[in-house]
XYZ file of C-alpha atoms in Angstrom:
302
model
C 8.293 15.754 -13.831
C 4.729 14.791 -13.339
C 2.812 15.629 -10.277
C 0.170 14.064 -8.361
C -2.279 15.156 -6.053
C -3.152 13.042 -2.889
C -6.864 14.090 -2.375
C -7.568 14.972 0.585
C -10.455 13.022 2.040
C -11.658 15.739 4.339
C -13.228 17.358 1.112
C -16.583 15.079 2.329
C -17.331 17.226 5.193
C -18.354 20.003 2.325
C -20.951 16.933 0.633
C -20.215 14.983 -2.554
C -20.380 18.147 -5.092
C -17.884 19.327 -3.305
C -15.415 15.870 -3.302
C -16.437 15.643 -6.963
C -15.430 19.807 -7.823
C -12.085 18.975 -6.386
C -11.454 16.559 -8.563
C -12.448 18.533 -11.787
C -10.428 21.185 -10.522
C -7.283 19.544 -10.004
C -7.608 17.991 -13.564
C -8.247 21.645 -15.050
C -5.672 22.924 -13.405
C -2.788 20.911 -14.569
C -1.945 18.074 -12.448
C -1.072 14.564 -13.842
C -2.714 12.344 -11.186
C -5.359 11.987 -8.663
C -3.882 9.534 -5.883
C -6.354 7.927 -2.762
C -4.889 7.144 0.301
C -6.001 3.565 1.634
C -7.265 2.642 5.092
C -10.688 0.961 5.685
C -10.180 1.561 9.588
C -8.380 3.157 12.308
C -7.265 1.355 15.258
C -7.775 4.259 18.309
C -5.045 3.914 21.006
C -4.195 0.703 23.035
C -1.349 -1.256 24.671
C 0.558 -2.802 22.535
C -1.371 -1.134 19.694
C 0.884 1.074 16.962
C -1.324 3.808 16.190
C -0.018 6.656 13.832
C -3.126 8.552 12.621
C -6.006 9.377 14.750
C -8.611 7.109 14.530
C -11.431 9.761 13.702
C -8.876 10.958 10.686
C -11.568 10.844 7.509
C -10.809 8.600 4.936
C -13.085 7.628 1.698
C -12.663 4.290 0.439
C -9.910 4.184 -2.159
C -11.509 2.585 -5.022
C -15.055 3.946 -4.423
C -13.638 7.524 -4.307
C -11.505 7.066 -7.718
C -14.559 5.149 -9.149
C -16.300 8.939 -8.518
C -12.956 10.591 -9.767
C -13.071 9.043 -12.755
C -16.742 9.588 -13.533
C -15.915 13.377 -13.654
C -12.596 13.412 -15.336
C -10.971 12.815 -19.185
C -7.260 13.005 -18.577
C -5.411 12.223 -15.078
C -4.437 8.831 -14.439
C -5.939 7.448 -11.346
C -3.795 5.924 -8.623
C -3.637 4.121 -5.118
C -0.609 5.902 -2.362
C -0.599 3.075 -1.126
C -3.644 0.254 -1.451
C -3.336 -2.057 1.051
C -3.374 -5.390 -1.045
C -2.833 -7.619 1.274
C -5.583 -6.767 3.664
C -7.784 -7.401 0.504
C -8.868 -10.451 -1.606
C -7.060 -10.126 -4.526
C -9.291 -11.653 -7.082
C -11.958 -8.972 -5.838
C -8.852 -6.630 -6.296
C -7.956 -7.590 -9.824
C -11.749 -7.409 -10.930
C -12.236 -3.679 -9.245
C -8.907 -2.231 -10.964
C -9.916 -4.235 -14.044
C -13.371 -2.780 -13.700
C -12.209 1.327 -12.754
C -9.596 0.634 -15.748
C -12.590 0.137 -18.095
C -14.561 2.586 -17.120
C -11.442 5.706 -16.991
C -10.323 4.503 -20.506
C -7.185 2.840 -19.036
C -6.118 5.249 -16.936
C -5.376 3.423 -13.599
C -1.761 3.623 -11.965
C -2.307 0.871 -8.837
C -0.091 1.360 -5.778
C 0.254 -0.918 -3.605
C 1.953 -2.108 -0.170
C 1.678 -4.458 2.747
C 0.886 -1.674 5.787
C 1.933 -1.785 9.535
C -1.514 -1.990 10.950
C -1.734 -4.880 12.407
C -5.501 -4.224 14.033
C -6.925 -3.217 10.709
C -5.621 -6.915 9.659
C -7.100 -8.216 12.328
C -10.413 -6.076 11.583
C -10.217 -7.714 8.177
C -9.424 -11.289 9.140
C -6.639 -11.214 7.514
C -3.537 -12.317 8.436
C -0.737 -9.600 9.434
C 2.505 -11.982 9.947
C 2.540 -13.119 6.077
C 1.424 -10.249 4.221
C 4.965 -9.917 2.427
C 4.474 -13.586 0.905
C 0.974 -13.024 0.287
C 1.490 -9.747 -1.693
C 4.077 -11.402 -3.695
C 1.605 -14.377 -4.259
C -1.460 -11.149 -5.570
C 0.551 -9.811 -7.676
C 1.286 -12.745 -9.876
C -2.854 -13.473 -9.647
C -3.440 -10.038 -10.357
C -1.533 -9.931 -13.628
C -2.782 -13.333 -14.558
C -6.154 -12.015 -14.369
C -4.979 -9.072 -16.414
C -4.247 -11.003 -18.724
C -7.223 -12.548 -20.416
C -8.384 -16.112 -21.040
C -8.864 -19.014 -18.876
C -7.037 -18.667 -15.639
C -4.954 -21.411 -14.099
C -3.322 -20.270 -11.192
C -2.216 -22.399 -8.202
C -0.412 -20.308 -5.516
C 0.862 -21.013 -1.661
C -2.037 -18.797 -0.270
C -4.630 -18.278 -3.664
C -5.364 -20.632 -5.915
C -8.147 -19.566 -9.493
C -8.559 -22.793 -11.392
C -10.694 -22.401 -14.728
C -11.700 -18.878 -14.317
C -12.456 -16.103 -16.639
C -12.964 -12.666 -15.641
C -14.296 -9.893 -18.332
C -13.884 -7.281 -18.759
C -10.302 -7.360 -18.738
C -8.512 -4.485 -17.688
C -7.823 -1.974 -21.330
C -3.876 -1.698 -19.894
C -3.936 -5.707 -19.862
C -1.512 -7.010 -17.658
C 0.768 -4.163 -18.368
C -1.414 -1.793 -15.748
C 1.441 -0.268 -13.747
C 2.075 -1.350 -10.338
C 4.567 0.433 -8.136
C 4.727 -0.717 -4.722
C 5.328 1.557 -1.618
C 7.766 0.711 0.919
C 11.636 0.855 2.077
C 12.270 -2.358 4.033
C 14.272 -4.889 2.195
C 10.988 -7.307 1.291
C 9.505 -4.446 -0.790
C 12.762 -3.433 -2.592
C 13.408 -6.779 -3.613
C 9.423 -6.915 -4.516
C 9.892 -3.409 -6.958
C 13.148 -5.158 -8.533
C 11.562 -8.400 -9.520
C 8.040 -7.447 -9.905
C 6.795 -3.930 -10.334
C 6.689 -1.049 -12.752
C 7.817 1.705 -9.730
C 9.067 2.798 -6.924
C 6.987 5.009 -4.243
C 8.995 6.737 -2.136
C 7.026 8.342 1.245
C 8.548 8.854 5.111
C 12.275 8.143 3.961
C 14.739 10.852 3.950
C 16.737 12.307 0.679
C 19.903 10.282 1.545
C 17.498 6.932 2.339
C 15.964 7.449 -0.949
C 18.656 7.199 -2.927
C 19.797 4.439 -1.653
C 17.006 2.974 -2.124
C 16.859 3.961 -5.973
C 20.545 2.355 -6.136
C 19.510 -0.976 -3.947
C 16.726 -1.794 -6.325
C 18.172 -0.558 -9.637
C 20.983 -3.287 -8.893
C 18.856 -5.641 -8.099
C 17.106 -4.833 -11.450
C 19.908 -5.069 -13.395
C 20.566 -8.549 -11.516
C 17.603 -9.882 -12.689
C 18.256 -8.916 -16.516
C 15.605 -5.585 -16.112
C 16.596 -2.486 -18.112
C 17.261 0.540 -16.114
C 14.098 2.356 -17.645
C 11.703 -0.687 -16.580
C 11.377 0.840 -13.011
C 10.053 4.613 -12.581
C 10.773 6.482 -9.175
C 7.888 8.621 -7.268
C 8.942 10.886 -4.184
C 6.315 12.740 -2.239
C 7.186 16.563 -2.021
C 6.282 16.067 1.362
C 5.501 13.266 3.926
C 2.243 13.417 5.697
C 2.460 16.491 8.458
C 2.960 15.506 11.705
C 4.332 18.534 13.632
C 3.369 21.878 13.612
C 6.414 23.060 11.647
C 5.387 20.650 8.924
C 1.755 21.709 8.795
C 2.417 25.223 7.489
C 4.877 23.825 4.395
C 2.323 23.886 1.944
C 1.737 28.174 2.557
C 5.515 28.974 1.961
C 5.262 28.435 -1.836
C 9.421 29.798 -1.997
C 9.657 26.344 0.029
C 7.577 24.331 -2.025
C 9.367 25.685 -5.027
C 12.605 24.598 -4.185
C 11.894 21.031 -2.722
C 10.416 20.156 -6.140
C 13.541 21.308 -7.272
C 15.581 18.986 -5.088
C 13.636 16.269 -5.744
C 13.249 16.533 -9.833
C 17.375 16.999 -9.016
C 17.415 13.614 -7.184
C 16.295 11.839 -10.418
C 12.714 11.138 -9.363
C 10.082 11.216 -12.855
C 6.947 11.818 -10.461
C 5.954 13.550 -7.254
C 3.045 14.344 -5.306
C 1.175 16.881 -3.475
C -0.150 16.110 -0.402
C -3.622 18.071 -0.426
C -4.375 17.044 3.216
C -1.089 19.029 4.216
C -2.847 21.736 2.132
C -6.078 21.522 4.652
C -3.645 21.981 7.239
C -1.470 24.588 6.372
C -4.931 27.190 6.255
C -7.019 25.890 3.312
C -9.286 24.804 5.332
C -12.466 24.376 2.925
C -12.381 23.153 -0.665
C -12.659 26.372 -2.269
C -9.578 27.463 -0.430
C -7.738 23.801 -1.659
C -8.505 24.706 -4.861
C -6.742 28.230 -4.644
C -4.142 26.670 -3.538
C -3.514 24.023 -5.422
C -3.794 26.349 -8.605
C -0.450 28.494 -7.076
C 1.041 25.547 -6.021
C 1.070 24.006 -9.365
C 2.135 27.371 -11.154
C 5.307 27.902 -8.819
C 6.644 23.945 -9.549
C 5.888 24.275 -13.379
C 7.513 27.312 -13.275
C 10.554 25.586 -11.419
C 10.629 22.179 -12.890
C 8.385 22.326 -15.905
């Protein structure tokens, strides 16, 4: 099973030596993956507003931060848990992934989903109500950009008529794209269109249905059962007390990367926030951490 690391933007407070330590260490000790976590603001508390993290909670820029990750690092692949795509313009999108692709050797893993924060849409000027369509719509443009030569695409919502983009991205338009989500929209969007599944906030029974929904629907659409891979987060962000101390009972840890390596699922991820929060609370302390951490689930899962 491969294992990721969601870096923990917090690392900042402690300067940029510190944010770009963290990510040597992680690499040196073992993990497969450095994953950024993607909001470009916080909506703080309203009526009618959905708020679920505060809006003071720190949080780097996704592709600036692996753009630094990368710059420091030889081996982990670089990924998004989620990117926000359609908050974005895609053709800036497809030229930044292209771009960090280049310059980590082709080691870029893009995740991507639509959100639920409907003032950070706003924030953006982008609209909230079609994002679903619209990410469908990027993902074909991002692969055609992917893809080399003289573009000719003509979309509902994007349209790139006679364009070229170098460089082009060293994965081509094979660069993985997994897509996070578990409402019908983005099951149907992994089945037909992307290279994985990220599980996150679901429970063990939801994910496996899940799995099952969209390996039918793969298998619909003429897609061999290994064309898909399956992610599930060790844990989901902490939101209760009880949850913030997971990450210090390693016997815990242990055995839920047990169940979920049982449950079929190729990669999983470590949320190093939750690490912050369970008493690591500087980067030195992360690092400690994340050194037993890793030891205990090789030594359960391999």
């Amino acid at each position: 099973m491969k294992i990721a690391v969601d870096f923990p933007s917090v690392a900042y407070r402690e300067g940029p030596e510190k944010v770009l330590a963290l990510a040597t260490a992680i690499e040196e000790i073992g993990y497969d993956e450095i994953a950024a976590f993607d909001h470009v603001v916080m909506g703080h508390p309203g009526e009618g507003r959905r708020t679920i993290y505060s809006a003071e909670m720190p949080i780097l820029e996704a592709l600036m931060l692996l753009s630094n990750v990368a710059a420091v690092t030889t081996r982990v692949s670089l990924s998004t848990e989620v990117l926000v795509l359609p908050q974005r313009q895609p053709v800036l999108v497809a030229k930044q992934i292209s771009t960090l692709d280049t310059l980590s050797n082709g080691r870029v893993r893009l995740g991507i989903g639509v959100g639920w924060q409907d003032s950070e849409y706003d924030a953006l000027e982008e609209n909230f109500s079609n994002r679903g369509k619209r990410m469908d719509e990027a993902i074909d443009l991002l692969r055609s950009y992917w893809s080399g030569g003289r573009i000719a695409f003509r979309g509902s919502y994007y349209d790139s008529h006679d364009m070229g983009m170098e460089p082009v991205s060293p994965q081509g338009a094979g660069l993985p794209i997994w897509v996070g989500g578990d409402s019908p929209a983005a099951l149907r969007r992994t089945a037909e269109k992307a290279d994985g599944w990220m599980a996150s906030g679901v429970t063990d029974e939801q994910a496996l249905l899940c799995v099952e929904n969209i390996r039918h629907q793969a298998e619909e659409l003429g897609r061999g059962a290994n064309e898909i891979g399956f992610q599930l987060m060790l844990q989901p962000p902490p939101r209760t007390d009880e949850d913030k101390v997971f990450y210090a009972d390693l016997d815990a840890v242990a055995e839920r990367a047990a169940v979920v390596r049982a449950m079929g699922f190729e990669w999983t991820s470590v949320n190093a926030t939750g690490i912050f929060q369970a008493g690591a609370r500087s980067v030195d302390a992360m690092i400690e951490q994340l050194d037993v951490i890793h030891g205990r689930i090789r030594s359960e899962v391999g």
